[in-house]
Short mmCIF file of C-alpha atoms and ligand atoms in Angstrom, two decimals:
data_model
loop_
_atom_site.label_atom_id
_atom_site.label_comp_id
_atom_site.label_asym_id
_atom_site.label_seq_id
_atom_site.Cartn_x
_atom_site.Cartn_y
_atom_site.Cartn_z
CA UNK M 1 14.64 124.75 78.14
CA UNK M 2 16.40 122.53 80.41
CA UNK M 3 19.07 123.73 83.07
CA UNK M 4 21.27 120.33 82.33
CA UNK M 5 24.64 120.50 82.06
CA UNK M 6 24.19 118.24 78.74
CA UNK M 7 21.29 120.16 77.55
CA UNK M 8 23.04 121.20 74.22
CA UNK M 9 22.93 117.82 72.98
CA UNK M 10 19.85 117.05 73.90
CA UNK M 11 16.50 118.34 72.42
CA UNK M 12 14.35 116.84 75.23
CA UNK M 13 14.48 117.47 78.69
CA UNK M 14 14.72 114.24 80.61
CA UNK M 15 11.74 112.50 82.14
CA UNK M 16 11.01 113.39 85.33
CA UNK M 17 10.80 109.97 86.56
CA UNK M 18 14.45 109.15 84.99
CA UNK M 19 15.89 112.30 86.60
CA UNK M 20 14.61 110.70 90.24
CA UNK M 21 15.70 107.21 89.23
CA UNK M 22 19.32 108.62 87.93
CA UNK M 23 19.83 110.76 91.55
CA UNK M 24 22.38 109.81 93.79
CA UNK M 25 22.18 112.82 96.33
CA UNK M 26 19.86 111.51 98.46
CA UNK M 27 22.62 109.08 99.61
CA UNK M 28 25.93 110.45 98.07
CA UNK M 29 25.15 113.57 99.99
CA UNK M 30 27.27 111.86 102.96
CA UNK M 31 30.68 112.55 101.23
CA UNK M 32 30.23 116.15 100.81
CA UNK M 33 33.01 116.96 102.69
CA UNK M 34 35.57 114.86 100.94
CA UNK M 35 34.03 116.01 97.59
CA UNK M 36 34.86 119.47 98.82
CA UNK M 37 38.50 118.86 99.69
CA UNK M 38 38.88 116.86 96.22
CA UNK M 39 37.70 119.78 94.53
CA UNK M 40 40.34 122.29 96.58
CA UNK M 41 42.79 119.43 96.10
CA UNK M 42 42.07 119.58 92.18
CA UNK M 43 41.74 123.51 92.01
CA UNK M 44 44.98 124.05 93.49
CA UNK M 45 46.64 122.12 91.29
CA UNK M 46 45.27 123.30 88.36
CA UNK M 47 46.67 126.55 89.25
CA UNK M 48 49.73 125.38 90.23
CA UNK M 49 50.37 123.56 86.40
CA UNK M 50 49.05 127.38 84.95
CA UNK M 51 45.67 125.38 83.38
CA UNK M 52 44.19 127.94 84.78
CA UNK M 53 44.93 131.28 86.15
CA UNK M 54 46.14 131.52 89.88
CA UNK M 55 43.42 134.40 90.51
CA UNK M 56 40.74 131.86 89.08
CA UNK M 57 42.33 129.07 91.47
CA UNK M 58 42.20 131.23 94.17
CA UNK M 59 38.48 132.43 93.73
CA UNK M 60 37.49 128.23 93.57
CA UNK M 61 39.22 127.47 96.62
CA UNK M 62 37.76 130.37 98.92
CA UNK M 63 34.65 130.03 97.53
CA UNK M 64 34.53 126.12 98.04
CA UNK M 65 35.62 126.82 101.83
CA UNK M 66 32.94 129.46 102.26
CA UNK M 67 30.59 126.78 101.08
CA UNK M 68 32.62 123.86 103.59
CA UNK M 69 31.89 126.43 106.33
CA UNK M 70 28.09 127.55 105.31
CA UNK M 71 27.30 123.59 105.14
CA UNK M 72 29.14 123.38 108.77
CA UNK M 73 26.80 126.72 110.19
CA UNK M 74 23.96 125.12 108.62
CA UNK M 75 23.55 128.33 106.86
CA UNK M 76 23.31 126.30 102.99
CA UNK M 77 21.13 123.23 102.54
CA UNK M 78 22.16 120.46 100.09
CA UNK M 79 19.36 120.63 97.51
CA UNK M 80 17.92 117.29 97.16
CA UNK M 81 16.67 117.92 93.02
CA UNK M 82 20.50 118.09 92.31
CA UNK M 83 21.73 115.13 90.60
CA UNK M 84 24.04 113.88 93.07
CA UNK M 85 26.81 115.73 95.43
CA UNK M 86 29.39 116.31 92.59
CA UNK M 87 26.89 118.82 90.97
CA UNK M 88 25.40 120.64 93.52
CA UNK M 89 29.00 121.56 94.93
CA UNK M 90 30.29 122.65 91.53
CA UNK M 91 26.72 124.48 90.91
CA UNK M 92 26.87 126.28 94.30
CA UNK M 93 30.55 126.92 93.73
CA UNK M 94 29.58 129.27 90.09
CA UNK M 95 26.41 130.00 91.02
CA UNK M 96 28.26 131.59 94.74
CA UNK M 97 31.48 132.99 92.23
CA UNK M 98 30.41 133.06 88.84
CA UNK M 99 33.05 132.44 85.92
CA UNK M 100 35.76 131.00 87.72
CA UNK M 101 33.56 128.47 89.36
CA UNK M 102 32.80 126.99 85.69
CA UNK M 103 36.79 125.94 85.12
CA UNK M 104 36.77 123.70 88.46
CA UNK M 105 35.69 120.77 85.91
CA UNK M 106 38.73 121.00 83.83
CA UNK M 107 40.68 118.01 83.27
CA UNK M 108 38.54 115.72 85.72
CA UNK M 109 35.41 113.96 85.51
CA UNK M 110 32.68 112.73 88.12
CA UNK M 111 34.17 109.24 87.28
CA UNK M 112 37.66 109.89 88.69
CA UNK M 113 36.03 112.58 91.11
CA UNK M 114 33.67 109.82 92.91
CA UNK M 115 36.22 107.09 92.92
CA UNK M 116 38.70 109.62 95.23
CA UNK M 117 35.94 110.83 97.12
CA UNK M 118 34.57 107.51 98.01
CA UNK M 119 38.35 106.19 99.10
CA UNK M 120 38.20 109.60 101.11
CA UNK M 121 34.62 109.20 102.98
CA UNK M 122 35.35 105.39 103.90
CA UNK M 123 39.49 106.08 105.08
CA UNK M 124 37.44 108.27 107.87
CA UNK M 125 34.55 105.90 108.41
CA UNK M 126 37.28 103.01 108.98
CA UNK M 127 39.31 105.26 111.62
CA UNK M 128 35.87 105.87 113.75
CA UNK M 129 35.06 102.22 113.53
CA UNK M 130 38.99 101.11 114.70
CA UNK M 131 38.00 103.37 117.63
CA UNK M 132 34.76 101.45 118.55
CA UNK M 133 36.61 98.10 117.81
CA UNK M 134 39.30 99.21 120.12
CA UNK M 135 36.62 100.23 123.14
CA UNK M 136 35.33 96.70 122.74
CA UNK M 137 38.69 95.12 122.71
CA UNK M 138 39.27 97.18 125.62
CA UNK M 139 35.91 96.42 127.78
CA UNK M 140 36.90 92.36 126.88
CA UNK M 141 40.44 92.95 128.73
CA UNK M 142 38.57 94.91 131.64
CA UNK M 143 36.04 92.31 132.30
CA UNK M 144 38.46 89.47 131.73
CA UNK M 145 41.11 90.73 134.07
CA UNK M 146 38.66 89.99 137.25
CA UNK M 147 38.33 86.44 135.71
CA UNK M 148 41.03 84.88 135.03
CA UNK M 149 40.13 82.52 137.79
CA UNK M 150 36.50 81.94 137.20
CA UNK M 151 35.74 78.58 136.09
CA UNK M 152 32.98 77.92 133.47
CA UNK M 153 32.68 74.59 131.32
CA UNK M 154 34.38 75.12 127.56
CA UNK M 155 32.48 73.49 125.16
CA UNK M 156 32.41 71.86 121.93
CA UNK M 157 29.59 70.42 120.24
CA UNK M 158 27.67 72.65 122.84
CA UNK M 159 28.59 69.74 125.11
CA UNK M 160 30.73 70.64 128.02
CA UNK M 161 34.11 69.39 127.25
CA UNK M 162 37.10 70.72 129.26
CA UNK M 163 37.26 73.48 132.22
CA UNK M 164 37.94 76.77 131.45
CA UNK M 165 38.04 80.42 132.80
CA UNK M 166 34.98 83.07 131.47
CA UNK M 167 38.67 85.23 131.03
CA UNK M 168 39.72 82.89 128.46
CA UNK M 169 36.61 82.51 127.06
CA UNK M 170 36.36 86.26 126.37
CA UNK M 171 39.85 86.85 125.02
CA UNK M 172 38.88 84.81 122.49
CA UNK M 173 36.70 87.33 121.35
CA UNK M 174 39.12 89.65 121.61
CA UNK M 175 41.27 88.09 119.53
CA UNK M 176 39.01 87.79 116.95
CA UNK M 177 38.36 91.86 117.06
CA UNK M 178 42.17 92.46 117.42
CA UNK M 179 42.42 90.37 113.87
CA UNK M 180 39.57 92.32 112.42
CA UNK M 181 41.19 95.51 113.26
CA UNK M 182 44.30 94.85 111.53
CA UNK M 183 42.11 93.36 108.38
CA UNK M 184 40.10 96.80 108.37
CA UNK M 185 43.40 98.65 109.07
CA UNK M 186 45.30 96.79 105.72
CA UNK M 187 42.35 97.07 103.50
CA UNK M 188 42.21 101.20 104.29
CA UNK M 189 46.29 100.97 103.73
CA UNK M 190 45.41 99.18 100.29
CA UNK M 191 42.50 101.79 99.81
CA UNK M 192 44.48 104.71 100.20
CA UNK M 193 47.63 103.80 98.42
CA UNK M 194 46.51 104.47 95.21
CA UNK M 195 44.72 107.95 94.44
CA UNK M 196 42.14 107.82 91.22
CA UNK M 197 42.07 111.82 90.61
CA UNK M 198 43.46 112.97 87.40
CA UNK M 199 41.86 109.45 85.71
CA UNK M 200 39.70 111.69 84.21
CA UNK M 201 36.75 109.84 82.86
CA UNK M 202 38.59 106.80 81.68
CA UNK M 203 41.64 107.59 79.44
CA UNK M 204 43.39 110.61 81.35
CA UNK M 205 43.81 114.26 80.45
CA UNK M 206 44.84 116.26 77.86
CA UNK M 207 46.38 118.91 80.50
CA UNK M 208 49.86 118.92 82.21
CA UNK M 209 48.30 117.66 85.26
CA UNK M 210 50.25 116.74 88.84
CA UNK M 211 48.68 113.77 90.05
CA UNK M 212 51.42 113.40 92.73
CA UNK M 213 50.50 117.15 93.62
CA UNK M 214 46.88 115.79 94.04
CA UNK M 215 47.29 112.38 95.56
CA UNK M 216 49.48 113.71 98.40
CA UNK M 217 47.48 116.73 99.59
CA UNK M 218 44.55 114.19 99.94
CA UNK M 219 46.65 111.94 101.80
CA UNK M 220 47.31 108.89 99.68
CA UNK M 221 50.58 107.88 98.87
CA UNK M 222 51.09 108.06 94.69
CA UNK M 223 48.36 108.61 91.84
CA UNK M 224 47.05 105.17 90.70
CA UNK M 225 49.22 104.06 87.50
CA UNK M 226 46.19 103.49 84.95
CA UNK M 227 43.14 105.42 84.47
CA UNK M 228 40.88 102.56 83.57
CA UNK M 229 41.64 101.13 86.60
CA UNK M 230 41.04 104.46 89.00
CA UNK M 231 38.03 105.11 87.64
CA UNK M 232 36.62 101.33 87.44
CA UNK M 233 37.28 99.06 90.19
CA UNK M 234 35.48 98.93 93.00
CA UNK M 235 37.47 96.30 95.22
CA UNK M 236 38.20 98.61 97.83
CA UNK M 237 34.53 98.68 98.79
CA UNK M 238 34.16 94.92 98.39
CA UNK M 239 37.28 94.73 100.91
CA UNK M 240 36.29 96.72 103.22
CA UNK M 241 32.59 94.93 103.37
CA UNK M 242 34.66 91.58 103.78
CA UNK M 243 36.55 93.05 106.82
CA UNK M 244 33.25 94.40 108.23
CA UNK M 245 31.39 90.98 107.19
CA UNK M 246 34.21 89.26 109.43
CA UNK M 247 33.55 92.13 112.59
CA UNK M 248 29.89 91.00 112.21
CA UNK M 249 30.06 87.37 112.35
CA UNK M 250 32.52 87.23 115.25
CA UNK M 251 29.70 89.47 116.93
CA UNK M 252 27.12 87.66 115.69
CA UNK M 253 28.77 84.32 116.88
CA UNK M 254 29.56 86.59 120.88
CA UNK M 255 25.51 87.61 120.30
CA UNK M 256 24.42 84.11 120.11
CA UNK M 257 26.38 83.01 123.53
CA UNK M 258 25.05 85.84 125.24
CA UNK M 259 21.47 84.75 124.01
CA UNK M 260 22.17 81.56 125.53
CA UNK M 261 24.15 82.75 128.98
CA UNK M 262 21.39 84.68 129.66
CA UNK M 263 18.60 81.66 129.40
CA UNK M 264 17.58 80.00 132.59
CA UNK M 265 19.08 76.84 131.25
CA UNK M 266 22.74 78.91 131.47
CA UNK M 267 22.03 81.59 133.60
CA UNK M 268 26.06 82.20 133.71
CA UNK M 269 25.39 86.09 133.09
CA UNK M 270 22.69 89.17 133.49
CA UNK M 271 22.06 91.44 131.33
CA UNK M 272 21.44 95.26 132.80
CA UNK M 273 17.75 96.04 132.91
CA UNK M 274 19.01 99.26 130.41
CA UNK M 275 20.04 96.74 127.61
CA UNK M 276 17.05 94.05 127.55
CA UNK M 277 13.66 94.54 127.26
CA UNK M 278 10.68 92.76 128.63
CA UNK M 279 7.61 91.37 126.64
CA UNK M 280 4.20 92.77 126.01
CA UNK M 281 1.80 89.98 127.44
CA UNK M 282 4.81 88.07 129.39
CA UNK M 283 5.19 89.50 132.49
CA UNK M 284 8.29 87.74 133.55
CA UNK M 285 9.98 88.26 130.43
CA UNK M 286 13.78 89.98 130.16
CA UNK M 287 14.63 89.43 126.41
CA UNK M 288 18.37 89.96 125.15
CA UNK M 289 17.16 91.80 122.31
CA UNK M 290 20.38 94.00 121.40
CA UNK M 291 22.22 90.72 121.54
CA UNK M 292 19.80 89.00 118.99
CA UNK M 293 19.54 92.31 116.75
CA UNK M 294 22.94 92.01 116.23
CA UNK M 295 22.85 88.38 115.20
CA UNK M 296 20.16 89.83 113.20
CA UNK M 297 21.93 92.64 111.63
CA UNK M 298 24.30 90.77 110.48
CA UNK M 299 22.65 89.29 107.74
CA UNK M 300 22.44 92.99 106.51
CA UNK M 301 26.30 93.35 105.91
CA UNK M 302 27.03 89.88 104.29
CA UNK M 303 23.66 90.97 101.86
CA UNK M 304 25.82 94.18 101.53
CA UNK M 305 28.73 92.47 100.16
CA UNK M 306 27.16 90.44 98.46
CA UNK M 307 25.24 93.44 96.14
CA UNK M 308 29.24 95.23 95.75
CA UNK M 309 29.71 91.52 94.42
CA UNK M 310 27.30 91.21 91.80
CA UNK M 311 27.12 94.76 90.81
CA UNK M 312 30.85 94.42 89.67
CA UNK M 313 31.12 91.27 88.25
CA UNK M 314 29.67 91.68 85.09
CA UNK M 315 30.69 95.40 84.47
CA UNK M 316 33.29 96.34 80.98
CA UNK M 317 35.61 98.57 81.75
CA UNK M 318 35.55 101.55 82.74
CA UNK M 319 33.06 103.75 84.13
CA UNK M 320 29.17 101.96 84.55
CA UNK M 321 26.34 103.60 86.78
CA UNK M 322 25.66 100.29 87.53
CA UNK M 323 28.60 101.66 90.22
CA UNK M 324 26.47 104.34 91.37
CA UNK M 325 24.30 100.87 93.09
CA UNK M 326 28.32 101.07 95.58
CA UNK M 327 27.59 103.69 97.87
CA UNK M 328 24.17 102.50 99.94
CA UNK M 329 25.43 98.83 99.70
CA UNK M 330 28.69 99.85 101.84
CA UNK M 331 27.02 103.10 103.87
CA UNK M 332 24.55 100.42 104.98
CA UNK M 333 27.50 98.13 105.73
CA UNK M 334 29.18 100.71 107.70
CA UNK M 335 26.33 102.40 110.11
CA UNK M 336 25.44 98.86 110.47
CA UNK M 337 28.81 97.74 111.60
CA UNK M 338 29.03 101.07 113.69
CA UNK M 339 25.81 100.98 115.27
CA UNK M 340 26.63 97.16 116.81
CA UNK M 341 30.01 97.89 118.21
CA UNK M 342 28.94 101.08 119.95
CA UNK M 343 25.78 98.98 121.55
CA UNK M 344 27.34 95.75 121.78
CA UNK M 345 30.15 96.96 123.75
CA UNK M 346 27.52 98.98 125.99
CA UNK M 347 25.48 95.81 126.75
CA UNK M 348 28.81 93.97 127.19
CA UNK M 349 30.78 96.67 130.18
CA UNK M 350 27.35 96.50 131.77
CA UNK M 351 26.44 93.05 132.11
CA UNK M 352 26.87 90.73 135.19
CA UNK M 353 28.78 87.90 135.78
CA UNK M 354 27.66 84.65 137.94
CA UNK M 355 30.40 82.96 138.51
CA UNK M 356 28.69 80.63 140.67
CA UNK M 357 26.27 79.33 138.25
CA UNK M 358 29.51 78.72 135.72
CA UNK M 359 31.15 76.87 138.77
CA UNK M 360 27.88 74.67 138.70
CA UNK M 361 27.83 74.00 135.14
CA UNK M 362 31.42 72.92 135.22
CA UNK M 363 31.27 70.69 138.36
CA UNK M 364 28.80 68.74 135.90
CA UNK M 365 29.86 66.76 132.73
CA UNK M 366 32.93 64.94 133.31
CA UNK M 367 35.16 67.66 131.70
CA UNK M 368 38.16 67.13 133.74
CA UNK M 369 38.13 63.43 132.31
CA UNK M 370 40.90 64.63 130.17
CA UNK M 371 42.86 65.17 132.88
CA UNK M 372 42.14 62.11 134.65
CA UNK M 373 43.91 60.13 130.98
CA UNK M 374 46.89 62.88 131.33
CA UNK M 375 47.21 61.50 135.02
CA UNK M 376 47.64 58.20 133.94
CA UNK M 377 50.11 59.54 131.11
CA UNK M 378 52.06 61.24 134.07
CA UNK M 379 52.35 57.93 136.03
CA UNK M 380 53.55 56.41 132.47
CA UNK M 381 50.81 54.75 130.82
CA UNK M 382 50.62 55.78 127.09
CA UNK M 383 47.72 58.36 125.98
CA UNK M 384 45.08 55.47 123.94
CA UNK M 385 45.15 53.50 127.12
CA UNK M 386 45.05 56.16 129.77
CA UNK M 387 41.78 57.48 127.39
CA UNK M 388 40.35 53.82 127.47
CA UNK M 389 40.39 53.45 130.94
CA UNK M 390 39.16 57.03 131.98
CA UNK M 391 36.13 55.88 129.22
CA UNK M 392 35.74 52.98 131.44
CA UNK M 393 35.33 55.70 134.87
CA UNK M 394 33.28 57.34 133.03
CA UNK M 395 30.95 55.07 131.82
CA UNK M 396 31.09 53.50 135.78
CA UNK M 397 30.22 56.90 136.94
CA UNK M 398 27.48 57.73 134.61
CA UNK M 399 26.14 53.96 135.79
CA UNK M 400 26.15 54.92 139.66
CA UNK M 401 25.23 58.42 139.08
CA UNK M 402 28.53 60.11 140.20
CA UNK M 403 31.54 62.11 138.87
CA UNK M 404 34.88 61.41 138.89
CA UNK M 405 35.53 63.33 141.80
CA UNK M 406 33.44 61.17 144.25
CA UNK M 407 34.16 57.72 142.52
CA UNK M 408 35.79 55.68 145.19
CA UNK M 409 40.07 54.79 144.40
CA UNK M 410 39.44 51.19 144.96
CA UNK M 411 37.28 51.87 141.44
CA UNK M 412 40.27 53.40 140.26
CA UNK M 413 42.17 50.93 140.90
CA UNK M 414 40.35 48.00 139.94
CA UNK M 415 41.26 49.94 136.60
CA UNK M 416 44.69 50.48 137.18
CA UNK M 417 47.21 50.16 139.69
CA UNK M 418 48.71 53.47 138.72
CA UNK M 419 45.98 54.89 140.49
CA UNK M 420 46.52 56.78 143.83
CA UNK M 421 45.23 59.33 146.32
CA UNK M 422 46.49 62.21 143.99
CA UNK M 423 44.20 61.22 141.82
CA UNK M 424 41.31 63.50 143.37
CA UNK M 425 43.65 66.45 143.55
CA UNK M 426 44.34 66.45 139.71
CA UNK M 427 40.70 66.16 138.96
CA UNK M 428 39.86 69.45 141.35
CA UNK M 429 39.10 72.07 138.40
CA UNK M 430 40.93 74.88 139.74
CA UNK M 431 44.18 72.60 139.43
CA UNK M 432 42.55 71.09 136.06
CA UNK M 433 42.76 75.02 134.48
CA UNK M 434 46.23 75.70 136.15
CA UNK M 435 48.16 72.74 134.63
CA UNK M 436 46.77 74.07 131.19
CA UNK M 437 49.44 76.30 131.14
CA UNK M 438 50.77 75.79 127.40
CA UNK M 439 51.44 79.16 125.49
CA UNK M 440 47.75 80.34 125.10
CA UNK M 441 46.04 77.47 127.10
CA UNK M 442 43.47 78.13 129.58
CA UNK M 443 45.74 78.81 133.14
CA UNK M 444 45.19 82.50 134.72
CA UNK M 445 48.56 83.26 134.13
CA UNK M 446 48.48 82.63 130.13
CA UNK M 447 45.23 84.77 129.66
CA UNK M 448 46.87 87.48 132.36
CA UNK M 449 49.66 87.32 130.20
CA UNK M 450 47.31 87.47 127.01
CA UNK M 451 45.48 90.71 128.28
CA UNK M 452 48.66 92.12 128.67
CA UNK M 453 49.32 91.44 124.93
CA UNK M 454 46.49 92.64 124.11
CA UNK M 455 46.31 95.97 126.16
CA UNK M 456 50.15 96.24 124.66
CA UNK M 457 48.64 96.36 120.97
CA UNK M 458 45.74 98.88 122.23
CA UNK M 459 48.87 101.03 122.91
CA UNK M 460 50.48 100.70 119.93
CA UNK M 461 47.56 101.63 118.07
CA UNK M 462 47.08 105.05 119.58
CA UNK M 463 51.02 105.67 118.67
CA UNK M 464 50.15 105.07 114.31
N1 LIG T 501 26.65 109.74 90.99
C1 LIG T 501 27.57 109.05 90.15
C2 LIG T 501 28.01 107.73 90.84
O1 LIG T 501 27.91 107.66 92.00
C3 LIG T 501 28.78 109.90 89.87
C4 LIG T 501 29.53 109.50 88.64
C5 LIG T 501 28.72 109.80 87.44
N2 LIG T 501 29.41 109.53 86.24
C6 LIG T 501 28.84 109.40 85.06
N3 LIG T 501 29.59 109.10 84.07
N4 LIG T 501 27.54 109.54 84.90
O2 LIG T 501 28.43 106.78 90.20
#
């Protein structure tokens, strides 16, 4: 007959088919560690509260780190016909220590037991990808510290609008990542606040449990306060996909500028020859692939959160296997998200810059013609005029096929009589990015000041 746990109310043995649909392990299989140390967690305490005998206790807990230790030598294989990770631990675990190994179930279910060990597997994901999010925060404060003077065109629109430096243009980015990093960093806080072991399957135990006991040796910081709850939400997942959703479109939204710096209609970077790839009938091709399979990839993690979504929304309380659908949404979500930082930041450290082609692309486009209105605002004039006057250069300009810089003053001055030979010396870019010197504007000594910031935070980070 069958070798179910269940089998005694049962007088079939399940279809094969539904016994491959139910199974979990192929994927679940990831969080054997943490289903491990929930179990030691669990059997300790047990014999701590006398619901079982200390000798039994004991035997569970050596025998589960016998097993931790086999699984680390490679010396036991998880077996992929168990059901799902839960299981095959306990069934190693009695069929490695007999008797005692059957009482490791008391006064806990799978329902409470895959809710902590979940929390558990994605608290250590989320430290590994703060690392890679800190390398890549890092590399942007490298690179951007040798540009703080290089000029490129900033754009909106895509149309060049006002000067900038490529060191600006990359803090950005490393803004963005120093936001996601704290978003990641609260929703694991959140995650791990709140420990779901001792729910039981929905409605607690009938044991003198310590859930404190529990919640603290697995390093959250009190037992959640209703079972239904532990064993049935799933909105720390759906978190932590938002927070890696958000890493991914910032990336996504770096890839797509690289894509484009890297065209001969930009040119303002190179890509090493170890991070593009050529074509197979172009011979003078050197695609940005990584760049554009992150882009790419993206649209991975947003369908991930998406699925965590929709499976929940519908769901009664508590327990649903409907849940079970959780794990490969946010596993995918998370080697996606890990697997673009690491080469992202790779392609990034190894790139190179042309500042010269930048330089080009600013000298073109009439973005200081802001600053040619704020001279005019400087000499006294009030902003709408000064703008409908520089409108008036620039249309001039545009008509004799110049720039601002080479337009003749008695052209400036048939526009205005505020107008004099200082004019050309405020349009010079380099002077156009210094006087942008507002808290966070464009001049070197803002972005030096906001890599400094930055780095500072790095710091603080490795101190937590
Ligand atoms: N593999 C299951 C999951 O991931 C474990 C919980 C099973 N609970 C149950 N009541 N069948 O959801």
């Amino acid at each position: 007959m069958s070798d179910k746990l269940w089998a005694g109310r049962f007088s079939k043995e399940t279809d094969k088919e539904v016994d491959a649909f139910n199974s979990s392990i192929s994927f679940d299989k990831k969080m054997v560690y943490e289903d491990i140390a929930g179990s030691i967690a669990h059997a300790r305490m047990l014999g701590k509260q006398s619901i079982i005998s200390e000798t039994d206790s004991k035997e569970i807990i050596d025998g589960l780190e016998i097993i931790w230790q086999a699984l680390k030598n490679k010396e036991l294989k998880i077996d992929d016909e168990a059901e799902d990770i839960h299981m095959f631990i306990e069934a190693e675990l009695t069929r490695r220590i007999g008797d005692a190994g059957k009482k490791l179930h008391t006064a806990r279910s799978r329902n409470d037991q895959v809710a902590t060990d979940l929390r558990l597997h994605l608290n250590s994901c989320c430290l590994f990808i703060n690392l890679l999010l800190s390398e890549l925060i890092k590399a942007l404060c490298d690179i951007s510290e040798n540009h703080t003077e290089t000029i490129m065109p900033g754009y909106t629109h895509l149309q060049r609008a006002q000067p900038i430096t490529f060191a600006h243009h990359l803090m950005a980015y490393a803004q963005m990542f120093v936001r996601d990093k704290e978003r990641l960093g609260d929703a694991v806080k959140r995650m791990m606040s709140e420990c779901p072991l001792g729910s039981g399957a929905l409605a607690g135990t009938t044991f003198p449990i310590d859930r404190e006991a529990t919640a603290k040796e697995l390093g959250f910081l009190k037992p959640c306060a209703n079972s239904l709850d532990g064993v049935s939400d799933r909105d720390f997942c759906v978190e932590i996909a938002g927070a890696l959703s958000l890493i991914m479109v910032h990336l996504s939204r770096f890839s797509e500028e690289i894509i484009l710096w890297c065209s001969w209609e930009f040119k303002f970077i190179e890509l090493d020859d170890a991070y593009a790839t050529g074509s197979s009938i172009m011979p003078q091709k050197k695609n940005p692939d990584v760049a554009e399979l992150v882009r790419g990839k993206s649209a991975r993690v947003f369908g991930d959160l998406q699925t965590l979504l929709t499976v929940m929304k519908g769901l009664p309380l508590a327990y649903n296997k409907d849940m079970q659908e959780d794990k490969e949404a946010i596993f995918d979500a998370v080697d996606t998200v890990c697997l673009c930082l690491r080469t992202f930041t790779l392609m990034l450290k190894t790139m190179t810059v042309n500042k010269e082609n930048m330089r080009v692309a600013a000298a073109k486009g009439f973005i200081n013609a802001t600053d040619c209105a704020d001279y005019l605002v400087g000499k006294g004039m009030a902003f709408r005029d000064a703008y409908k006057i520089t409108g008036e250069l620039v249309a001039r300009c545009v008509k004799y096929n110049t720039d601002l810089e080479n337009l003749p003053i008695e052209k400036y001055k048939q526009e205005s009589e505020l107008f004099g030979g200082d004019i050309y010396e405020a349009l010079n870019l380099e002077t156009c990015v210094a006087k942008r010197s507002s808290y966070g504007g464009s001049a070197p000594e803002q972005v030096r000041k906001q890599t400094e910031m930055v780095r500072e935070r790095l710091e603080q980070w490795k101190k937590q």
